[in-house]
Amino acid sequence: MSQTSSSLTLEKIIALSKRRGFIFPTSDIYGGLVSSYDYGPLGAELLRHIRNLWWEAMITRRQDMVGIDSQILLHPQTWVASGHVNAFNDPLVEDKVTHKRYRADHAISAWLETHPQTEDIQVEALNLEQMGELILRLKITSPEGNEILPPKAFNIMFQSAIGVVEGDKMPVYLRGETAQGIFTNFANILNSSRLQLPFGVGQVGKSFRNEITTGQFVFRTLEFEQAEIEYFFDPESTDWQALFKSWQDAMWGFITETLGIQPEHLRWRRHSDQERSFYSKETYDLEYAFPFGMKELWGIAYRTDYDLKQHIEFSGHDLSYTDPKTGRVFVPHVIEPAVGINRILLMALCDAYWEDTQNSRVVLRLKPSLAPYQAAVFPLLKNKPELVEKARSVFSQVSRKLAVTWDERGNIGKRYYAQDEIGTPFCVTIDFQTLEDNTVTVRDRDSMIQVRVAVPELTGYLLQRVEE
Ligand code: GAP
């Protein structure tokens, strides 16, 4: 049965990720770079599958959605208008002795875990001042046990500059979210398409945040990939609560059905009034039971007309919508489901990890459509040219339709072991019987059951199993 989240450690996932080529520390040969990771051959495939499945489910298969691809560097006024320059802050505390810095809410939560209180403290609902008071009142210390300085606001936008002449450079920001590229293109999208409200715009791309908290593997990194949707609607003719619920259902369906994540490891958490951003009327987090606790995977917020109105004010451009039936002119409202592709990847690895003690193997029970490779093709023996040649022709047949890997090293048992650990759902072996009757063995990763399939039917058989 499935590995429970409680017996799984992040260390096991980190070790497997490096051992098998999913994720490496960035600049490993220079000792790494804080909260930064590179994706190896398997990680790149897994990311690509997650990204493609998201795009297919959220954009391609929906009539009311389109996608865009905006720049990482946007006009700096974008971030003034959106509030990021003034308010995209994390609370930061500093250890008085070591001068190490921590995100205040994370440091307080970690301290409370080892110093349980009788009062109910909702750390995520505290503002800077309230955190400061709590630190003083409970004598909260740093993870090293030292006194900490009062929390300060720390802006997490990364800054850079355009231009070559010193003193004449234009400051720019690496985007802190992909969402603003959607808002700033709202009029362009509307004017260049035949879209009518309600409709949504999605995009996938890199975002950057100078995160204070480190050490959470790819859960929280400085550079990460976001998949965000801004769903625009008329609040007078659309019931926002029903729309919000339909997006929650779409998010849940994507995670549990498309990606095959176990529903018992997921829950919805509603943001309290104090925790919610000032412009949001409703926010929920879809949380996953990561090995380090229930944490935000995917957020959904009703951002009202805040962003478009801010951009109207700061750019002086008209970003309103004219109802084609009534002629009414208004600024649309938005509901925003926003997720990190890398966080989905970490969840997928954690959820799939299974120690099959009975068979002394580690298996990544990834949904076949998600697995880096959907099939592996082996010649039974690598020193038999007739087996290798036949296996190569099977590989080229199947690889036209599926992601396939090739392995001819070691014995068949070792190959199965390696494929199980990277989540390959089907292993195809070309043996001596293949040369006689043109059939191959297909071994199922989870049950380890082997069946014989005729080569002309193999691609169809595998495609069907992957879709199941
Ligand atoms: N536009 C709204 C927005 O950016 P967010 O909750 O800050 O909202 C959305 O980010 C999602 O992006 C999160 O739910 C998470 O999955 C992902 N994310 C945010 N910060 C991240 C980080 N430092 N590393 C990896 N993923 C991150």
Coordinates of C-alpha atoms and ligand atoms in Angstrom, one line a residue:
M1 CA 0.0 0.0 0.0
S2 CA 1.0 3.6 -0.3
Q3 CA 3.7 5.1 1.8
T4 CA 2.1 7.4 4.4
S5 CA 3.4 10.9 4.5
S6 CA 4.4 10.5 8.1
S7 CA 7.0 7.8 7.4
L8 CA 8.5 9.7 4.4
T9 CA 11.3 12.1 5.0
L10 CA 12.4 14.9 2.8
E11 CA 15.9 13.5 2.9
K12 CA 14.8 10.3 1.1
I13 CA 13.3 12.4 -1.7
I14 CA 16.4 14.6 -1.9
A15 CA 18.7 11.6 -2.0
L16 CA 16.6 9.8 -4.7
S17 CA 16.4 13.1 -6.7
K18 CA 20.1 13.4 -6.9
R19 CA 20.9 9.7 -7.3
R20 CA 18.6 9.3 -10.2
G21 CA 19.0 12.6 -11.9
F22 CA 15.8 14.4 -11.0
I23 CA 17.2 17.4 -9.1
F24 CA 20.7 18.6 -8.4
P25 CA 21.9 21.5 -6.2
T26 CA 22.6 24.5 -8.5
S27 CA 26.3 25.2 -9.1
D28 CA 27.0 22.0 -7.2
I29 CA 30.8 22.0 -8.1
Y30 CA 31.0 25.5 -6.4
G31 CA 29.3 24.3 -3.2
G32 CA 25.8 25.1 -4.4
L33 CA 23.7 28.3 -4.3
V34 CA 21.2 29.0 -1.5
S35 CA 17.6 27.8 -2.3
S36 CA 18.5 27.0 -5.9
Y37 CA 18.2 23.7 -7.8
D38 CA 18.8 22.5 -11.3
Y39 CA 16.6 19.8 -12.9
G40 CA 18.5 16.8 -14.3
P41 CA 17.4 14.6 -17.3
L42 CA 14.5 13.1 -15.4
G43 CA 13.5 16.2 -13.5
A44 CA 13.3 18.1 -16.8
E45 CA 11.0 15.5 -18.3
L46 CA 8.8 15.5 -15.2
L47 CA 8.6 19.3 -15.1
R48 CA 7.7 19.2 -18.8
H49 CA 4.9 16.7 -18.3
I50 CA 3.4 18.7 -15.4
R51 CA 3.6 21.9 -17.4
N52 CA 2.1 20.3 -20.5
L53 CA -0.7 18.6 -18.5
W54 CA -1.5 21.9 -16.8
W55 CA -1.6 23.8 -20.1
E56 CA -3.8 21.1 -21.7
A57 CA -6.3 20.9 -18.8
M58 CA -6.5 24.6 -18.1
I59 CA -6.1 26.2 -21.5
T60 CA -6.2 23.8 -24.5
R61 CA -9.3 21.9 -23.4
R62 CA -11.3 25.0 -22.4
Q63 CA -13.2 27.3 -24.7
D64 CA -13.0 30.1 -22.2
M65 CA -9.2 30.2 -21.8
V66 CA -6.2 31.5 -23.7
G67 CA -2.5 31.5 -22.9
I68 CA 0.2 34.1 -23.2
D69 CA 3.9 34.3 -22.6
S70 CA 5.1 37.6 -21.3
Q71 CA 8.5 38.8 -20.3
I72 CA 10.4 38.3 -17.0
L73 CA 11.5 41.9 -17.1
L74 CA 8.5 44.3 -17.3
H75 CA 8.3 48.0 -17.1
P76 CA 9.2 48.9 -13.5
Q77 CA 6.0 50.9 -13.0
T78 CA 4.2 47.6 -13.3
W79 CA 5.5 46.6 -9.9
V80 CA 4.8 50.0 -8.3
A81 CA 1.2 49.8 -9.6
S82 CA 0.8 46.2 -8.4
G83 CA 2.1 47.1 -4.9
H84 CA 5.1 44.8 -5.1
V85 CA 7.7 47.6 -4.7
N86 CA 6.1 48.9 -1.5
A87 CA 4.4 45.9 0.0
F88 CA 5.9 42.6 -1.4
N89 CA 7.5 42.1 2.0
D90 CA 8.3 39.2 4.2
P91 CA 8.8 39.7 8.0
L92 CA 12.5 39.2 8.9
V93 CA 14.1 38.7 12.3
E94 CA 17.8 38.5 13.1
D95 CA 19.6 36.4 15.6
K96 CA 21.3 38.9 18.0
V97 CA 24.4 36.7 18.3
T98 CA 24.9 34.9 15.0
H99 CA 23.2 37.6 12.8
K100 CA 21.5 34.9 10.9
R101 CA 18.2 36.0 9.4
Y102 CA 14.9 34.1 9.5
R103 CA 11.4 34.7 8.2
A104 CA 9.7 35.8 11.4
D105 CA 6.5 33.8 11.0
H106 CA 8.5 30.6 10.2
A107 CA 10.8 31.2 13.2
I108 CA 7.8 31.7 15.5
S109 CA 6.0 28.6 14.2
A110 CA 9.2 26.5 14.6
W111 CA 9.6 27.8 18.2
L112 CA 5.9 27.1 19.0
E113 CA 6.3 23.5 17.8
T114 CA 8.8 22.9 20.6
H115 CA 7.2 25.2 23.1
P116 CA 3.4 24.4 22.9
Q117 CA 1.2 27.1 24.4
T118 CA -2.3 26.8 25.9
E119 CA -3.5 29.8 23.9
D120 CA -4.4 29.3 20.2
I121 CA -1.9 31.3 18.1
Q122 CA -2.6 31.8 14.4
V123 CA 0.9 32.8 13.3
E124 CA -0.1 33.4 9.6
A125 CA -2.7 36.0 10.8
L126 CA -0.2 38.2 12.7
N127 CA 1.1 41.5 11.4
L128 CA 4.6 42.8 12.0
E129 CA 3.8 44.5 15.2
Q130 CA 1.9 41.6 16.6
M131 CA 4.8 39.2 15.8
G132 CA 7.1 41.6 17.7
E133 CA 4.8 41.7 20.7
L134 CA 4.6 37.8 20.7
I135 CA 8.4 37.4 20.5
L136 CA 8.8 39.7 23.5
R137 CA 5.9 38.2 25.5
L138 CA 6.8 34.6 25.0
K139 CA 10.6 35.2 24.9
I140 CA 10.8 33.5 21.5
T141 CA 14.3 32.7 20.4
S142 CA 16.1 31.9 17.2
P143 CA 16.5 28.2 16.1
E144 CA 20.0 28.5 17.8
G145 CA 18.4 29.6 21.1
N146 CA 19.5 33.2 21.0
E147 CA 17.5 36.4 21.4
I148 CA 16.1 37.9 18.2
L149 CA 15.7 41.5 17.0
P150 CA 12.2 42.8 16.4
P151 CA 10.7 41.8 13.0
K152 CA 11.4 44.2 10.0
A153 CA 9.7 44.2 6.6
F154 CA 12.0 42.8 3.9
N155 CA 11.2 43.4 0.2
I156 CA 11.6 40.1 -1.7
M157 CA 11.7 41.5 -5.2
F158 CA 15.0 41.0 -7.1
Q159 CA 16.3 44.2 -8.7
S160 CA 18.5 44.6 -11.7
A161 CA 19.2 47.3 -14.3
I162 CA 18.8 47.9 -18.0
G163 CA 21.4 50.0 -19.9
V164 CA 25.2 50.3 -20.2
V165 CA 26.0 53.8 -19.0
E166 CA 26.6 54.0 -15.2
G167 CA 24.2 56.6 -13.8
D168 CA 21.9 56.3 -16.7
K169 CA 20.7 52.8 -16.0
M170 CA 17.0 52.0 -15.6
P171 CA 16.2 49.8 -12.6
V172 CA 14.1 46.8 -13.3
Y173 CA 12.8 43.9 -11.3
L174 CA 12.8 40.2 -12.1
R175 CA 9.1 39.5 -12.0
G176 CA 7.8 38.3 -8.6
E177 CA 4.8 36.7 -10.2
T178 CA 3.6 35.9 -13.7
A179 CA 0.2 37.5 -13.1
Q180 CA 1.2 41.1 -13.8
G181 CA 2.2 40.2 -17.4
I182 CA -1.5 39.1 -17.9
F183 CA -3.0 42.3 -16.4
T184 CA -0.8 44.6 -18.4
N185 CA -1.7 42.8 -21.6
F186 CA -5.5 42.8 -20.8
A187 CA -6.4 45.4 -23.5
N188 CA -4.0 43.8 -26.1
I189 CA -5.6 40.4 -25.6
L190 CA -9.1 41.8 -25.7
N191 CA -8.5 43.9 -28.8
S192 CA -6.7 41.2 -30.7
S193 CA -9.3 38.4 -30.0
R194 CA -13.0 37.7 -30.1
L195 CA -13.1 36.9 -26.4
Q196 CA -16.1 37.9 -24.3
L197 CA -16.4 37.8 -20.6
P198 CA -16.1 35.6 -18.7
F199 CA -12.8 34.4 -20.0
G200 CA -9.4 33.6 -18.5
V201 CA -5.8 34.0 -19.4
G202 CA -3.1 31.6 -18.3
Q203 CA 0.7 31.7 -18.4
V204 CA 3.6 29.5 -17.3
G205 CA 7.0 31.0 -16.6
K206 CA 9.8 31.8 -14.2
S207 CA 9.2 34.1 -11.2
F208 CA 11.8 35.2 -8.7
R209 CA 11.7 36.0 -5.0
N210 CA 14.5 36.8 -2.6
E211 CA 13.1 34.3 -0.1
I212 CA 14.4 34.4 3.5
T213 CA 13.5 30.9 4.5
T214 CA 15.9 28.3 3.1
G215 CA 16.3 24.6 3.4
Q216 CA 13.0 23.4 2.0
F217 CA 14.4 21.8 -1.1
V218 CA 12.3 22.8 -4.2
F219 CA 9.3 23.8 -2.1
R220 CA 10.6 27.3 -1.7
T221 CA 13.3 28.5 -4.1
L222 CA 14.6 31.9 -5.3
E223 CA 13.7 31.1 -8.9
F224 CA 10.7 29.0 -9.7
E225 CA 8.1 28.3 -12.3
Q226 CA 4.6 29.6 -11.8
A227 CA 1.4 28.6 -13.6
E228 CA -1.1 31.3 -13.1
I229 CA -4.6 32.1 -14.4
E230 CA -6.5 35.4 -14.2
Y231 CA -10.1 34.6 -14.9
F232 CA -11.9 37.8 -15.8
F233 CA -15.7 38.3 -15.2
D234 CA -18.5 40.7 -14.8
P235 CA -19.4 40.8 -11.1
E236 CA -22.9 41.9 -11.9
S237 CA -23.8 39.0 -14.1
T238 CA -21.6 36.2 -12.7
D239 CA -22.0 34.8 -9.2
W240 CA -18.4 35.0 -8.0
Q241 CA -18.9 32.4 -5.3
A242 CA -20.1 29.8 -7.8
L243 CA -17.2 30.7 -10.2
F244 CA -14.7 30.5 -7.3
K245 CA -16.1 27.0 -6.4
S246 CA -15.9 25.8 -10.0
W247 CA -12.2 26.8 -10.1
Q248 CA -11.6 25.0 -6.8
D249 CA -13.2 21.9 -8.4
A250 CA -11.0 22.3 -11.5
M251 CA -7.9 22.5 -9.3
W252 CA -8.9 19.5 -7.2
G253 CA -9.7 17.5 -10.3
F254 CA -6.4 18.3 -11.9
I255 CA -4.4 17.3 -8.8
T256 CA -6.3 14.1 -7.9
E257 CA -7.4 12.9 -11.4
T258 CA -4.9 14.2 -13.9
L259 CA -1.9 13.9 -11.6
G260 CA -3.3 11.0 -9.6
I261 CA -2.4 12.5 -6.2
Q262 CA -4.0 10.7 -3.2
P263 CA -7.0 12.9 -2.0
E264 CA -6.4 12.0 1.6
H265 CA -3.1 14.0 1.4
L266 CA -4.9 17.2 0.4
R267 CA -7.1 19.7 2.1
W268 CA -8.5 23.2 1.6
R269 CA -7.6 26.0 4.0
R270 CA -9.4 29.3 4.0
H271 CA -7.4 32.4 4.8
S272 CA -8.6 34.3 7.8
D273 CA -9.6 38.0 7.4
Q274 CA -6.2 39.0 8.9
E275 CA -4.2 36.8 6.7
R276 CA -5.9 37.6 3.4
S277 CA -4.3 40.3 1.2
F278 CA -6.2 43.6 1.5
Y279 CA -7.4 43.5 -2.1
S280 CA -8.7 39.9 -1.9
K281 CA -12.3 39.1 -1.0
E282 CA -11.7 35.4 -0.6
T283 CA -8.6 33.2 -0.6
Y284 CA -8.1 29.5 -0.1
D285 CA -5.0 27.4 -0.2
L286 CA -5.0 23.9 -1.5
E287 CA -2.6 22.2 0.9
Y288 CA -0.6 19.0 0.6
A289 CA 0.8 16.8 3.4
F290 CA 4.5 17.4 2.6
P291 CA 7.0 15.5 4.8
F292 CA 7.5 18.8 6.7
G293 CA 3.8 19.4 7.3
M294 CA 0.6 20.5 5.5
K295 CA 1.7 23.4 3.3
E296 CA 0.3 25.5 0.5
L297 CA 0.5 23.9 -2.9
W298 CA -1.9 26.1 -4.9
G299 CA -3.7 29.3 -4.0
I300 CA -6.9 30.7 -5.3
A301 CA -7.9 34.3 -4.6
Y302 CA -10.7 36.6 -5.6
R303 CA -8.6 39.7 -6.4
T304 CA -11.6 41.8 -7.4
D305 CA -10.8 44.7 -9.9
Y306 CA -7.8 45.7 -7.8
D307 CA -5.0 45.0 -10.3
L308 CA -6.7 46.4 -13.5
K309 CA -7.7 49.5 -11.6
Q310 CA -4.2 50.0 -10.3
H311 CA -2.8 49.7 -13.9
I312 CA -5.4 52.1 -15.2
E313 CA -4.3 54.6 -12.6
F314 CA -0.6 54.2 -13.1
S315 CA -0.5 53.8 -16.9
G316 CA -3.3 56.1 -17.8
H317 CA -4.6 53.5 -20.2
D318 CA -8.2 52.4 -20.5
L319 CA -8.4 48.7 -19.3
S320 CA -12.2 48.6 -19.1
Y321 CA -14.6 46.2 -20.9
T322 CA -17.7 47.1 -22.8
D323 CA -20.5 44.7 -22.5
P324 CA -21.5 43.9 -26.2
K325 CA -25.2 43.4 -25.3
T326 CA -25.9 46.3 -22.9
G327 CA -23.0 48.7 -23.8
R328 CA -22.2 48.9 -20.1
V329 CA -18.5 49.9 -19.5
F330 CA -16.8 48.5 -16.4
V331 CA -13.5 47.1 -15.1
P332 CA -13.7 43.3 -14.9
H333 CA -13.1 41.4 -11.7
V334 CA -10.7 38.4 -11.5
I335 CA -10.4 35.1 -9.7
E336 CA -6.8 33.8 -9.7
P337 CA -5.7 30.2 -9.3
A338 CA -1.9 30.3 -8.9
V339 CA 0.4 27.4 -8.5
G340 CA 4.1 26.5 -8.7
I341 CA 5.2 23.8 -11.1
N342 CA 8.2 22.9 -9.0
R343 CA 6.0 22.6 -5.9
I344 CA 3.7 20.2 -7.9
L345 CA 6.8 18.2 -8.8
L346 CA 7.9 17.9 -5.2
M347 CA 4.4 16.8 -4.3
A348 CA 4.3 14.2 -7.1
L349 CA 7.6 12.7 -5.9
C350 CA 6.5 12.6 -2.3
D351 CA 3.1 11.1 -3.1
A352 CA 4.6 8.5 -5.5
Y353 CA 7.4 7.4 -3.2
W354 CA 6.9 3.8 -2.1
E355 CA 9.2 1.4 -0.2
D356 CA 8.1 -2.0 -1.3
T357 CA 9.8 -3.9 1.5
Q358 CA 8.3 -7.2 0.4
N359 CA 10.2 -7.0 -2.9
S360 CA 13.2 -4.9 -1.6
R361 CA 12.7 -2.1 -4.0
V362 CA 11.9 1.6 -4.0
V363 CA 9.1 2.5 -6.5
L364 CA 7.9 5.9 -7.7
R365 CA 4.3 5.1 -8.4
L366 CA 3.8 8.1 -10.6
K367 CA 0.7 8.2 -12.8
P368 CA 1.9 6.9 -16.2
S369 CA 1.1 10.1 -18.0
L370 CA 3.3 12.0 -15.5
A371 CA 6.3 9.6 -15.4
P372 CA 9.5 10.9 -17.0
Y373 CA 9.5 7.8 -19.2
Q374 CA 6.4 5.9 -19.9
A375 CA 8.2 2.8 -21.1
A376 CA 11.7 1.4 -21.0
V377 CA 12.9 -0.9 -23.8
F378 CA 15.6 -3.5 -23.2
P379 CA 17.3 -6.2 -25.3
L380 CA 17.6 -9.2 -22.9
L381 CA 21.3 -9.5 -23.6
K382 CA 23.4 -6.7 -25.0
N383 CA 26.0 -9.0 -26.7
K384 CA 23.4 -10.6 -28.9
P385 CA 23.2 -8.4 -32.0
E386 CA 19.9 -9.9 -33.2
L387 CA 18.2 -9.0 -29.9
V388 CA 19.8 -5.5 -29.9
E389 CA 18.7 -4.8 -33.5
K390 CA 15.1 -5.9 -32.8
A391 CA 15.0 -3.9 -29.6
R392 CA 16.2 -0.8 -31.4
S393 CA 13.4 -1.2 -34.0
V394 CA 10.9 -1.6 -31.1
F395 CA 12.3 1.5 -29.4
S396 CA 11.9 3.6 -32.6
Q397 CA 8.4 2.4 -33.1
V398 CA 7.2 3.1 -29.5
S399 CA 9.2 6.4 -29.1
R400 CA 7.1 8.0 -31.9
K401 CA 4.1 8.1 -29.5
L402 CA 5.5 7.8 -26.0
A403 CA 8.5 9.0 -23.9
V404 CA 10.8 5.9 -23.9
T405 CA 14.2 5.1 -22.5
W406 CA 16.7 2.6 -23.5
D407 CA 18.8 0.3 -21.1
E408 CA 21.1 -2.5 -21.9
R409 CA 23.4 -2.4 -18.9
G410 CA 23.6 -5.1 -16.2
N411 CA 21.1 -7.9 -15.7
I412 CA 17.4 -7.6 -16.2
G413 CA 16.7 -7.4 -12.4
K414 CA 18.9 -4.4 -12.0
R415 CA 17.3 -2.7 -14.9
Y416 CA 13.8 -3.2 -13.4
Y417 CA 15.1 -1.9 -10.1
A418 CA 16.4 1.3 -11.7
Q419 CA 13.2 1.8 -13.7
D420 CA 11.0 1.3 -10.7
E421 CA 12.9 3.9 -8.8
I422 CA 12.4 6.5 -11.5
G423 CA 8.7 5.6 -12.0
T424 CA 8.8 4.0 -15.4
P425 CA 5.4 2.2 -15.5
F426 CA 6.2 -0.3 -18.2
C427 CA 9.4 -2.3 -19.1
V428 CA 9.5 -3.9 -22.5
T429 CA 12.0 -6.8 -23.0
I430 CA 13.0 -8.2 -26.3
D431 CA 14.1 -11.9 -25.7
F432 CA 14.7 -15.0 -27.8
Q433 CA 11.0 -15.7 -28.1
T434 CA 10.6 -12.3 -29.7
L435 CA 12.8 -13.5 -32.6
E436 CA 10.5 -16.5 -33.0
D437 CA 6.9 -15.1 -32.6
N438 CA 7.4 -11.3 -32.7
T439 CA 6.1 -10.8 -29.1
V440 CA 7.7 -9.0 -26.2
T441 CA 7.2 -9.1 -22.5
V442 CA 5.7 -6.0 -20.9
R443 CA 6.3 -5.8 -17.1
D444 CA 4.0 -3.6 -15.0
R445 CA 5.9 -1.5 -12.5
D446 CA 3.4 -1.7 -9.5
S447 CA 2.2 -5.3 -9.8
M448 CA 5.4 -6.7 -11.4
I449 CA 3.1 -8.8 -13.6
Q450 CA 4.4 -9.6 -17.0
V451 CA 2.4 -10.2 -20.1
R452 CA 3.4 -11.0 -23.7
V453 CA 2.3 -8.5 -26.4
A454 CA 2.7 -8.7 -30.2
V455 CA 5.1 -6.1 -31.5
P456 CA 2.6 -4.6 -34.0
E457 CA 0.1 -4.0 -31.1
L458 CA 2.7 -2.8 -28.6
T459 CA 2.4 1.0 -29.1
G460 CA -1.4 0.8 -29.0
Y461 CA -1.3 -1.4 -25.9
L462 CA 1.1 1.0 -24.1
L463 CA -0.9 4.1 -25.1
Q464 CA -4.0 2.6 -23.7
R465 CA -2.4 1.6 -20.4
V466 CA -0.8 5.1 -20.1
E467 CA -4.3 6.7 -20.6
E468 CA -6.0 4.4 -18.0
Ligands
GAP1 N1 -0.1 35.7 -8.2 C1 -0.3 35.2 -6.9 C2 0.9 34.6 -6.3 O1 2.0 34.7 -6.8 P1 1.6 33.1 -4.3 O2 0.8 32.4 -3.3 O3 2.7 34.0 -3.8 O4 0.6 33.9 -5.2 C3 1.5 31.2 -6.1 O5 2.3 32.1 -5.3 C4 2.1 29.8 -6.0 O6 3.5 29.9 -6.5 C5 2.2 29.2 -4.6 O7 1.0 28.5 -4.3 C6 3.4 28.2 -4.8 O8 2.9 27.0 -5.4 C7 4.3 28.9 -5.8 N2 5.4 29.6 -5.1 C8 5.4 30.8 -4.5 N3 6.6 31.1 -4.0 C9 7.4 30.1 -4.3 C10 8.8 29.8 -4.1 N4 9.6 30.6 -3.5 N5 9.3 28.6 -4.6 C11 8.5 27.7 -5.3 N6 7.2 27.9 -5.5 C12 6.6 29.1 -5.0

